[in-house]
Coordinates of C-alpha atoms in Angstrom, one line a residue:
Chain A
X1107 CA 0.0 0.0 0.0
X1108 CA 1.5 3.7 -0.7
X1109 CA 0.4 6.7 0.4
X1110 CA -0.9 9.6 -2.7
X1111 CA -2.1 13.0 -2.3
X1112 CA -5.2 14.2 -3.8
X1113 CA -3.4 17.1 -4.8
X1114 CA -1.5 16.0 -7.2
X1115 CA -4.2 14.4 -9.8
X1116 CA -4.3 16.3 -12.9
X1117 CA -8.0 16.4 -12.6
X1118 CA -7.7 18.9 -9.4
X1119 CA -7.3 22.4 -10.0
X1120 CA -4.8 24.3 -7.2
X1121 CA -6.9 25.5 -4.2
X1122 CA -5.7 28.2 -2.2
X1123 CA -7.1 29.7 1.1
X1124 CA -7.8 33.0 0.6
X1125 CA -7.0 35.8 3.5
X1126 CA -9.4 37.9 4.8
X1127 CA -8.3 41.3 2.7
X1128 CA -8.5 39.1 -0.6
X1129 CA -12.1 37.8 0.2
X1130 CA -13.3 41.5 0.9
X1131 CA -12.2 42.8 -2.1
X1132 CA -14.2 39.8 -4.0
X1133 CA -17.1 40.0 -2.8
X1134 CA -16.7 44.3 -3.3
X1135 CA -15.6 43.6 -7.1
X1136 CA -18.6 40.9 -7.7
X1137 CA -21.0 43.1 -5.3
X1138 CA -22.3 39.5 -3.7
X1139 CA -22.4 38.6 -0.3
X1140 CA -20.2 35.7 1.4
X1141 CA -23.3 33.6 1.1
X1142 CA -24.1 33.9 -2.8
X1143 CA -20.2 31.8 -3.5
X1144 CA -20.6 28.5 -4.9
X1145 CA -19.8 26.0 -2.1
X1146 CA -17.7 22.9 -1.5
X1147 CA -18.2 20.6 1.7
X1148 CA -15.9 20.9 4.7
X1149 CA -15.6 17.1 3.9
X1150 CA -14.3 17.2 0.4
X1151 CA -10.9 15.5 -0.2
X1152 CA -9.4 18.5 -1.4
X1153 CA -10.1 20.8 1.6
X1154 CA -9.2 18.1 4.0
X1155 CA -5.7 17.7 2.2
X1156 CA -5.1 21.6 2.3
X1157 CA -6.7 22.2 6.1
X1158 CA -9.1 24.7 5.2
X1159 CA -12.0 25.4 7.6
X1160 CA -15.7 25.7 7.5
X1161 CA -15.9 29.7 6.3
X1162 CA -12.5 29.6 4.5
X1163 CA -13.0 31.0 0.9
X1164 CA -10.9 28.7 -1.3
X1165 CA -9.9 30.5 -4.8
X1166 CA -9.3 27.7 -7.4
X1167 CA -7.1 28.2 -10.2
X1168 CA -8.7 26.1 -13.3
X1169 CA -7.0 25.5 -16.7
X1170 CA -9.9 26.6 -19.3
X1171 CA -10.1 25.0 -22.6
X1172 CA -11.2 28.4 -23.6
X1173 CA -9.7 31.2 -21.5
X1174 CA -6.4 29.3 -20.4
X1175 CA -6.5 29.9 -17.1
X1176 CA -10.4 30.6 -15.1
X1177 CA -10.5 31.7 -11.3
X1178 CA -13.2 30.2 -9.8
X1179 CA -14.2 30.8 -5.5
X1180 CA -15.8 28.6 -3.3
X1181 CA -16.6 29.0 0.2
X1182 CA -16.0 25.8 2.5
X1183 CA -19.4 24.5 4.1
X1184 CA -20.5 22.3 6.8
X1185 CA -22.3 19.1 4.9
Chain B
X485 CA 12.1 49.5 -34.3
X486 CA 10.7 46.0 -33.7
X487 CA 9.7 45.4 -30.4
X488 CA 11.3 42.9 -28.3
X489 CA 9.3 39.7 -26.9
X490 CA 9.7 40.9 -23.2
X491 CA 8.2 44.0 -23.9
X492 CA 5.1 42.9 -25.8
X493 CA 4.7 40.6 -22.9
X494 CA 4.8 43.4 -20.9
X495 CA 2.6 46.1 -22.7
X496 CA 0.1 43.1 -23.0
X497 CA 0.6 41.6 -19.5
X498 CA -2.1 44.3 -17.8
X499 CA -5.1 43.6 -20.7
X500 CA -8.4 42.4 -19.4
X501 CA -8.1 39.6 -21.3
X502 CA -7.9 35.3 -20.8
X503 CA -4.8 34.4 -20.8
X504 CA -4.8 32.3 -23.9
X505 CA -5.6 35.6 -25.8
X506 CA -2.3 36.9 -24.1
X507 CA -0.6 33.8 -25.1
X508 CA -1.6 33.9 -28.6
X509 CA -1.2 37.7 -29.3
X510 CA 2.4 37.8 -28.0
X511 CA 2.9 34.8 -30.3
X512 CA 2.1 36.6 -33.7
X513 CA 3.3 39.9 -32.8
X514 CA 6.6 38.2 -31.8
X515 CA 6.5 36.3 -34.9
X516 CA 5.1 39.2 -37.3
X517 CA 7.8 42.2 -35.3
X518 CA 5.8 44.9 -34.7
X519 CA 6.9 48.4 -33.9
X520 CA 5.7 50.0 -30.7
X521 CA 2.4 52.0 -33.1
X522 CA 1.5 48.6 -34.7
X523 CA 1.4 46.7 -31.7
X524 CA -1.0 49.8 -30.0
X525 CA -2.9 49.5 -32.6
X526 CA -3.4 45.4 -32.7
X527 CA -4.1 45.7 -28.9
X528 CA -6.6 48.5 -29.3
X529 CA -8.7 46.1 -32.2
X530 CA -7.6 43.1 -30.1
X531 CA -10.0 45.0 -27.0
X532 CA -12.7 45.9 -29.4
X533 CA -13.1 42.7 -30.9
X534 CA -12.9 40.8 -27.6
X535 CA -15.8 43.3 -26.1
X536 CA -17.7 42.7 -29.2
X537 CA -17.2 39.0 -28.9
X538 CA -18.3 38.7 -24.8
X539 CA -21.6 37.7 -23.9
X540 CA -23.5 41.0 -23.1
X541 CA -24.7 40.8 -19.2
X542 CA -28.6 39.3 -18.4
X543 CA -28.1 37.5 -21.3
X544 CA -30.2 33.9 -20.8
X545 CA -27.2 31.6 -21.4
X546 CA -28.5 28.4 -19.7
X547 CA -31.3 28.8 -22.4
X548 CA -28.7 28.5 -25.1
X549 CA -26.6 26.2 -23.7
X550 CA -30.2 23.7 -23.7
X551 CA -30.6 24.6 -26.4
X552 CA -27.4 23.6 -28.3
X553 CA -26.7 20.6 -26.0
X554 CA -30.7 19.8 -26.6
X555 CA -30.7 19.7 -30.6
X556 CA -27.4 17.5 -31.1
X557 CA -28.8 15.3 -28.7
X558 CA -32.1 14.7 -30.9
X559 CA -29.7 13.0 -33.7
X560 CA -27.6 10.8 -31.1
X561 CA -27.9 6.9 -31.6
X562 CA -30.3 4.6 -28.9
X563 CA -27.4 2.3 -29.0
X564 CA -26.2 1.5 -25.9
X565 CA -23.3 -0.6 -26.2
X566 CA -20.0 -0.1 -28.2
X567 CA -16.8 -2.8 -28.3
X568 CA -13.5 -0.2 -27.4
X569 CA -11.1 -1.7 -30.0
X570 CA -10.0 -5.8 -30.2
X571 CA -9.9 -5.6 -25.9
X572 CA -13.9 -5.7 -26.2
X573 CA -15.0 -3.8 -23.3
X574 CA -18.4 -2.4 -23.1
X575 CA -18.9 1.1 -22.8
X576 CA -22.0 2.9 -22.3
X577 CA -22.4 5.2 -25.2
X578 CA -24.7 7.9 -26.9
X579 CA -27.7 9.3 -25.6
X580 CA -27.5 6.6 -22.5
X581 CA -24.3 7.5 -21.5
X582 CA -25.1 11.6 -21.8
X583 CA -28.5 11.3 -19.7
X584 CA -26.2 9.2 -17.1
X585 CA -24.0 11.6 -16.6
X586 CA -26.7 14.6 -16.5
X587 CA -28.6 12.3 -14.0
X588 CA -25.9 12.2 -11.7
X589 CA -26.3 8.5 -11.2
X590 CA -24.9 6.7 -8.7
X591 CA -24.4 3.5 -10.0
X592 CA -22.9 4.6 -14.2
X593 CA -23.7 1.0 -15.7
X594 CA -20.2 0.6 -17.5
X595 CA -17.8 2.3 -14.9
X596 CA -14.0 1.5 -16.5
X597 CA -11.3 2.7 -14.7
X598 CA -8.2 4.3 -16.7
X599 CA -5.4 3.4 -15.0
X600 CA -1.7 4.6 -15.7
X601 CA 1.4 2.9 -14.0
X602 CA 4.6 5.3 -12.9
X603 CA 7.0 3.0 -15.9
X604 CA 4.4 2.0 -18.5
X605 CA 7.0 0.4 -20.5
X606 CA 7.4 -2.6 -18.8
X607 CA 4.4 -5.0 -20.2
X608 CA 5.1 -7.8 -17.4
X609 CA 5.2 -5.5 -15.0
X610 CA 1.5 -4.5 -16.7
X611 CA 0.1 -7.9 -16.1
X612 CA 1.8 -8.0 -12.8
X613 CA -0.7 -5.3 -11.4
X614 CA -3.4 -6.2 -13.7
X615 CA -3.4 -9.7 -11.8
X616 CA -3.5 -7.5 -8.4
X617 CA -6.3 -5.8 -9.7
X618 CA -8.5 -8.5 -11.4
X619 CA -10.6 -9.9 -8.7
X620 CA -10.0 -13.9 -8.5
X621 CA -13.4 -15.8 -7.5
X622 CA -13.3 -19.6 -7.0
X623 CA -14.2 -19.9 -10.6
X624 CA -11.5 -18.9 -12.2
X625 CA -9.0 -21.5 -10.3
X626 CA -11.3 -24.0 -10.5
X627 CA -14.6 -26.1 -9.5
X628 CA -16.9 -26.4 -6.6
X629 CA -19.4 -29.3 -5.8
X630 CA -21.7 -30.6 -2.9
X631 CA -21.2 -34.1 -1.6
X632 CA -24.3 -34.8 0.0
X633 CA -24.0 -38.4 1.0
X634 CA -20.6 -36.9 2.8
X635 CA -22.1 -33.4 3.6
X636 CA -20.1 -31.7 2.6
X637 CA -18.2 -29.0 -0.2
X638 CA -15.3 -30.2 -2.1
X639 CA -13.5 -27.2 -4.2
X640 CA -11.2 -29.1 -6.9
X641 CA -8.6 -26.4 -8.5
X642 CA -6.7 -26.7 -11.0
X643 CA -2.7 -25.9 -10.3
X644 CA -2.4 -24.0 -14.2
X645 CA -4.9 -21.8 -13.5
X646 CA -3.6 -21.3 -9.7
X647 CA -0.6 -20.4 -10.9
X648 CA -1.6 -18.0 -14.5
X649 CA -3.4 -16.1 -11.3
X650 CA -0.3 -16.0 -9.4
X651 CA -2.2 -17.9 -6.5
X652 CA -0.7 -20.6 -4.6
X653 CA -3.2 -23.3 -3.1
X654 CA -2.0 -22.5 0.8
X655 CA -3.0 -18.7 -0.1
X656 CA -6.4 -20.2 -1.3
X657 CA -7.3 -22.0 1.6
X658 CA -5.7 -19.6 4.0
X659 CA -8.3 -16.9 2.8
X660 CA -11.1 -19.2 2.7
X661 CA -10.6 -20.6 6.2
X662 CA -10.6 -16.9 7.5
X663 CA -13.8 -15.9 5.2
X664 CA -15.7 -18.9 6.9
X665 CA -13.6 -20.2 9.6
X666 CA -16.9 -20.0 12.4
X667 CA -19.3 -21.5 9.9
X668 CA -17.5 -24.6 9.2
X669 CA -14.1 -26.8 9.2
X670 CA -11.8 -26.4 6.3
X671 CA -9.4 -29.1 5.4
X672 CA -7.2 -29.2 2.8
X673 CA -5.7 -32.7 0.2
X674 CA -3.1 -31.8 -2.1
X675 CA -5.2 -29.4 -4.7
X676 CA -8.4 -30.4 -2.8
X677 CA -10.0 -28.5 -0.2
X678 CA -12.8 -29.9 1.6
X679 CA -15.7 -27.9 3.4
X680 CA -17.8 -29.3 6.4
X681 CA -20.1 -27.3 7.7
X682 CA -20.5 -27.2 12.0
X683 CA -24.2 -27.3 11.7
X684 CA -25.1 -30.1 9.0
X685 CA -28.2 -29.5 7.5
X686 CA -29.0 -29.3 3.5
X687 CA -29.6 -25.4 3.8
X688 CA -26.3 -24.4 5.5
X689 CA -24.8 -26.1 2.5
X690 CA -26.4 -24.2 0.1
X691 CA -25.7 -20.9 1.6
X692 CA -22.0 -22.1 2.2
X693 CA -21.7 -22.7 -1.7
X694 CA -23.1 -19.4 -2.7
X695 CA -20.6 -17.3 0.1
X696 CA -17.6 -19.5 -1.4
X697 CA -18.6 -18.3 -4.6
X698 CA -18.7 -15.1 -4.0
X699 CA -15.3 -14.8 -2.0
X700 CA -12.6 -12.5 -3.5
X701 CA -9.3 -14.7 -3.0
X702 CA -7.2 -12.0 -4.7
X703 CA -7.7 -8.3 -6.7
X704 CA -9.9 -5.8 -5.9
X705 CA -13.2 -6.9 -5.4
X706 CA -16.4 -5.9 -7.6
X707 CA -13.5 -5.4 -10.9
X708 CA -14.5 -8.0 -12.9
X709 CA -12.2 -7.2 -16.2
X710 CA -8.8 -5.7 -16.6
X711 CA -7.1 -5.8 -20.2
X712 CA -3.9 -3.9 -20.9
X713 CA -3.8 -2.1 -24.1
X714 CA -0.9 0.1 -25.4
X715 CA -1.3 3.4 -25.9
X716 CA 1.4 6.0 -26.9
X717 CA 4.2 3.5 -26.2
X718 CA 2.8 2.9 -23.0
X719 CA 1.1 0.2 -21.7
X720 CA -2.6 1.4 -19.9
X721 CA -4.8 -0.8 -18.0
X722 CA -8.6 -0.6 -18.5
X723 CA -10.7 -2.2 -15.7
X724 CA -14.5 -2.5 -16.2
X725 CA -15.9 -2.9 -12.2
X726 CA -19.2 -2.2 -10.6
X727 CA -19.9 0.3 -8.0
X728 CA -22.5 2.4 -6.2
X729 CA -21.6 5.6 -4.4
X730 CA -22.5 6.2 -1.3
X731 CA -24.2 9.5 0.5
X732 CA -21.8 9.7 4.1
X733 CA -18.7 8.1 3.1
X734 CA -17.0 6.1 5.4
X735 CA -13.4 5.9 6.7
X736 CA -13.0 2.7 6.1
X737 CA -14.4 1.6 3.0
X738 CA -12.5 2.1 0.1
X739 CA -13.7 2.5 -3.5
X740 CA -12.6 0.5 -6.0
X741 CA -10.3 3.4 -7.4
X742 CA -9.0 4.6 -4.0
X743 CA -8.1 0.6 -3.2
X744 CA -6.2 0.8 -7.2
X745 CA -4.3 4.2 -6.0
X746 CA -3.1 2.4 -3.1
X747 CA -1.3 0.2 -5.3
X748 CA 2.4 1.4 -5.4
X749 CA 3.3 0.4 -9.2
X750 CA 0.1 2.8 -10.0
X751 CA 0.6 6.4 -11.0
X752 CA -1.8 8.3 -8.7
X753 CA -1.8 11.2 -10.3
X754 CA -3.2 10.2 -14.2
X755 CA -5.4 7.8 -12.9
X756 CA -9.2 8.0 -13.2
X757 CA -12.7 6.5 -13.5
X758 CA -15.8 7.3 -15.9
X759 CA -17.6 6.8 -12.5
X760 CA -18.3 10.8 -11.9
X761 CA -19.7 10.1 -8.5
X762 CA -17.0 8.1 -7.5
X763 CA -15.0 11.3 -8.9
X764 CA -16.8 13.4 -6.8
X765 CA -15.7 11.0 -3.8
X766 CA -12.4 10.5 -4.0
X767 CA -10.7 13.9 -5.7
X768 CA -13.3 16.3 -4.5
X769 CA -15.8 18.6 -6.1
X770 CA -13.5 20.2 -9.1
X771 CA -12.4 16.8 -10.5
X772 CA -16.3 15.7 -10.4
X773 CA -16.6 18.8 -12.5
X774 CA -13.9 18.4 -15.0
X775 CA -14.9 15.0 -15.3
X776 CA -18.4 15.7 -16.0
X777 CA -16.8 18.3 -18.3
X778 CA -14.8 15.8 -20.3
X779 CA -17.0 12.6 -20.3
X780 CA -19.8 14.8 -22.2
X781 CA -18.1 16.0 -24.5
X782 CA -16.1 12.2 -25.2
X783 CA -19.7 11.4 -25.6
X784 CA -20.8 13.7 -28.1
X785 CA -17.5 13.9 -30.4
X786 CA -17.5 10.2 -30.5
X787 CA -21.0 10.6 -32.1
X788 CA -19.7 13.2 -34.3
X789 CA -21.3 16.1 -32.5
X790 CA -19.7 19.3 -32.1
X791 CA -20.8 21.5 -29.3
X792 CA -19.0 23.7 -27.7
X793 CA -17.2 23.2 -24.3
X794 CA -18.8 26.3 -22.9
X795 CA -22.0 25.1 -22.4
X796 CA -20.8 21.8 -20.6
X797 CA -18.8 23.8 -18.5
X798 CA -21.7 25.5 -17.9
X799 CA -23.9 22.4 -17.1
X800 CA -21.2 21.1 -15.1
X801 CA -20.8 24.7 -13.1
X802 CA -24.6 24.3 -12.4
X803 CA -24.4 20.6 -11.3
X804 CA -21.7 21.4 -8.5
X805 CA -22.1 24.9 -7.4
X806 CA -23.3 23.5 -4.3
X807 CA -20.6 21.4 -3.1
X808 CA -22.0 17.8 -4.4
X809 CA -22.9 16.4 -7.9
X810 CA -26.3 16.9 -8.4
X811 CA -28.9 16.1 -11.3
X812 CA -30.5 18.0 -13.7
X813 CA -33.8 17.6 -13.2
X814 CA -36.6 16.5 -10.8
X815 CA -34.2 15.1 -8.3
X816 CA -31.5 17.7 -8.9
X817 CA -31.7 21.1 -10.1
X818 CA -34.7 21.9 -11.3
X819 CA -36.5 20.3 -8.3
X820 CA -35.2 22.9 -6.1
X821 CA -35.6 26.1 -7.3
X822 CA -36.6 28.9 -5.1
X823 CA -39.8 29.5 -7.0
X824 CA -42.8 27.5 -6.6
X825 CA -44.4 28.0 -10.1
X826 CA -40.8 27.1 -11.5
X827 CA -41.3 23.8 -9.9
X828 CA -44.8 23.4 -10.6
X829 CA -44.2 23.8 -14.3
X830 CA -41.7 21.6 -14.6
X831 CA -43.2 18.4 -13.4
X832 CA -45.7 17.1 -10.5
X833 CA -47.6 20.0 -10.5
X834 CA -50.1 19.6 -7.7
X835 CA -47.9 18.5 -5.6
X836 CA -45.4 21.6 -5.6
X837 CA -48.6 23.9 -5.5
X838 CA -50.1 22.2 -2.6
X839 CA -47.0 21.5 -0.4
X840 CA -46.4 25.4 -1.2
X841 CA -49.6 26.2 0.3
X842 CA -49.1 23.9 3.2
X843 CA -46.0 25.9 4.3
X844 CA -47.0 29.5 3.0
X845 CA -44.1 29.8 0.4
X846 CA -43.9 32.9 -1.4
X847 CA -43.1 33.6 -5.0
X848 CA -40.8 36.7 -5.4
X849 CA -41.3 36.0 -9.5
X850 CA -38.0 36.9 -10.1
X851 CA -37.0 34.3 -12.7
X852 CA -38.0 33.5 -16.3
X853 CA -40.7 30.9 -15.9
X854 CA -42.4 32.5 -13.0
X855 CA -43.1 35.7 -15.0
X856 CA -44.1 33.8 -18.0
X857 CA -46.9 32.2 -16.2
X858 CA -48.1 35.4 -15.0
X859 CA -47.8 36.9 -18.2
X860 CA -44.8 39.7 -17.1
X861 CA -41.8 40.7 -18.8
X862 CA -39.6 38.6 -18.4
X863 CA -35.6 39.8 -16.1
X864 CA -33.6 39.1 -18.8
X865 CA -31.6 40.9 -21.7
X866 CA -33.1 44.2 -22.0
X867 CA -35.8 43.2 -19.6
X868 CA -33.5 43.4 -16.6
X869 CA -32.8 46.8 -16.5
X870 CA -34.6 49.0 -14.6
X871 CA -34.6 52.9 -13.9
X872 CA -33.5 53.5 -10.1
X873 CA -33.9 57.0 -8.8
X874 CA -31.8 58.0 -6.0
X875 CA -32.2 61.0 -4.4
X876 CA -29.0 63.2 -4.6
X877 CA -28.8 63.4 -0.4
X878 CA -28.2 59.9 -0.2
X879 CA -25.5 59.4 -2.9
X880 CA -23.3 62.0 -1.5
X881 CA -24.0 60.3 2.1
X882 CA -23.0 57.0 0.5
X883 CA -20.2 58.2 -1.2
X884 CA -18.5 60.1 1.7
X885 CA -19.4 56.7 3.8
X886 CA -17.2 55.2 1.9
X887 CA -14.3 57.6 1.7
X888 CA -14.6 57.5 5.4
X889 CA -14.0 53.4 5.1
X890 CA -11.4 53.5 2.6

């Protein structure tokens, strides 16, 4: 048996914890409340790996067929 | 003067733009050498072009994207079943395949696991981990009969097929003995093992046959087919398995893909199932969605359709925006809108209505099919702009609020 990481599939996008400052100025540029984010469950493989909290904003960094790179937000929720 | 790469890159850097339009525009300019003028001037019909080509805000996209995901769909095949080259495993394909995957299902009815190894050169090496994966029943190393004059089970195996498994016969009856050791006494003769049960009666024989049967003596259990098949001078394993996702996933369990990962030959990071639940499980919310992402549109190009990515992404954005997979449809999407005439127009009518008026639900009509019921114009395109009038005391008292904040 070996260990893997999650993180390293080429199916997961990079997640980052965003700090406070960063998720202010989000939710100013998209005028939305914390609430109106897409979501992703405090249980989700991904936010276990990374230790992100309930409340934590995560910003994921997607490769686009289209665009190249998308940003894309979720904020972590209890299930 | 041409213009160095470095400081295209740079004047183009700071453009609102994707970044594969940055990519792409440095590369011609570099390649064309433009002087300082030129390159304004590209940028400035770059920007106009772009703004012209961007979807204009309100704009009823999911409408479109139904639309051209909806047609296409109309001239896909009912056949089901499609043999993937001379390795002959079923796959789920066509309009099947895309409702599974729109349905969210649980239980996909072709799940095949794509499995990449860390040195896919090596073929024995291939059939090494293929045998690891492969689950080995009793029927594949041999036969099973009831001796009812003796009462009991005799399992006769064979020592070729033992051994094409990579089994030995003490690993057989070693496994079996701890699968059933407190229902019965396990001996074992050369290739022969012999079952007696501790309680002798007809039925306990039966149901002792049918649990032998069914024991796993080596692989992963549930895979019932892995075939190795070269692609790019590598060798790639393909294993066809069954299984149903679960709701509150346990600590314990494994799935079927987390128990391949696990293997150490495997490469954990190109490894993946058609299984988007299982997805969804095991990598987390975003892989579900590029999954979902990729497996429609495998599905339509195979039936020579060509729709355009941004409406799956689109789809697949709506089916996870709220942390799990969910369906579009009754179960899913559509069964949960806020607005109670959405729902009631979309399917079961009388009940949405009446379980509405059971809790006092109110209908803020703010979306498209609410307002067509009622016969208003509809919030979109033009329709969702509105004339606000603020009175001139208030802006100044919000706008030296926020000076104050800044």
């Amino acid at each position: 048996m070996s260990e893997y990481s999650v993180l390293d599939h080429e199916m997961v996008p990079k997640h980052e914890i965003m700090d406070e400052s960063e998720v202010k100025s989000l939710l100013k540029k998209y005028k939305i409340t914390l609430e109106e984010l897409p979501k992703i469950k405090a249980s989700d493989p991904v936010v276990v790996a990374i230790g992100a909290k309930i409340g934590d904003v995560l910003k994921i960094t997607r490769k686009s067929p289209t665009g190249g790179i998308a940003f894309y937000y979720r904020l972590v929720i209890e299930d | 003067m041409v213009l160095s790469k470095e400081s295209i890159e740079k004047s183009v850097d700071g453009l609102s733009i994707p970044q594969s339009l940055k990519e792409s525009l440095v590369e011609y300019c570099v390649h064309a050498g433009v002087t300082r003028a030129q390159l304004n001037e590209i940028i400035k019909r770059v920007m106009e072009s772009y703004e012209y080509a961007k979807i204009e805000p309100c704009e009823a996209v999911g409408v479109v994207a139904a639309q051209s995901i909806g047609e296409p769909g109309t001239q896909m095949t009912m056949r089901t079943f499609h043999y993937a080259g001379v390795a002959e495993i079923n796959v789920t394909l066509g309009l099947p395949r895309l409702i599974e995957i729109l349905d969210a299902r649980k239980d996909p009815s072709t799940p095949i696991m794509t499995i990449m190894l860390k040195d896919g050169k090596d073929r024995e090496l291939a059939k090494k981990v293929a045998l690891e994966i492969e689950a080995t029943n009793l029927s594949h190393i041999g036969s099973i009969y009831t001796d009812l004059a003796e009462m009991s089970i005799v399992i006769e195996t064979s020592e070729q097929a033992l051994s094409q498994r990579g089994l030995t016969i003490d690993t057989v009856y070693d496994v079996l003995r701890d699968e059933i050791k407190d229902k019965a006494i396990v001996e074992l003769d050369g290739l022969r093992i012999t079952v007696r049960p501790s309680e002798p009666s007809y039925r306990s024989l039966l149901q002792l046959v049918k649990l032998i049967e069914g024991i796993t003596f080596k692989g992963i259990k549930n895979v019932s087919r892995v075939v190795i098949q070269k692609k790019d001078d590598e060798y790639v394993l393909y294993a066809q398995y069954r299984y149903k996702s679960v709701e509150k996933k346990s600590k314990t369990r494994k799935t079927p893909l987390e128990q391949v990962l696990s293997i150490p030959e495997v490469d954990a990071s190109r490894t993946k199932t058609n299984h988007i639940m299982e997805m969804a499980e095991v990598f987390g919310i975003e892989a579900a969605r590029n999954s979902i992402v990729e497996e429609a549109m495998d599905t339509l190009r195979e039936q020579g359709l060509n729709v355009d990515v941004r409406h799956i992404m689109l789809v697949a954005d709506t089916m996870t925006v709220d942390g799990e997979v969910k369906a579009i449809g009754r179960h899913g999407v559509s069964g949960e809108k806020a607005s109670v005439l959405a729902r009631a127009a979309f399917e079961e009518t009388v009940n949405h209505i009446l379980e509405a008026g059971v809790r006092g639900e109110v209908d803020i009509l703010d979306g498209v099919t609410e307002n067509v019921i009622v016969g208003q114009p509809v919030k979109l395109g033009t329709g969702d702009v509105h004339l606000v009038a603020i009175p001139i005391g208030e802006i100044m008292k919000k706008m030296k609020g926020e000076n104050d904040g800044s």
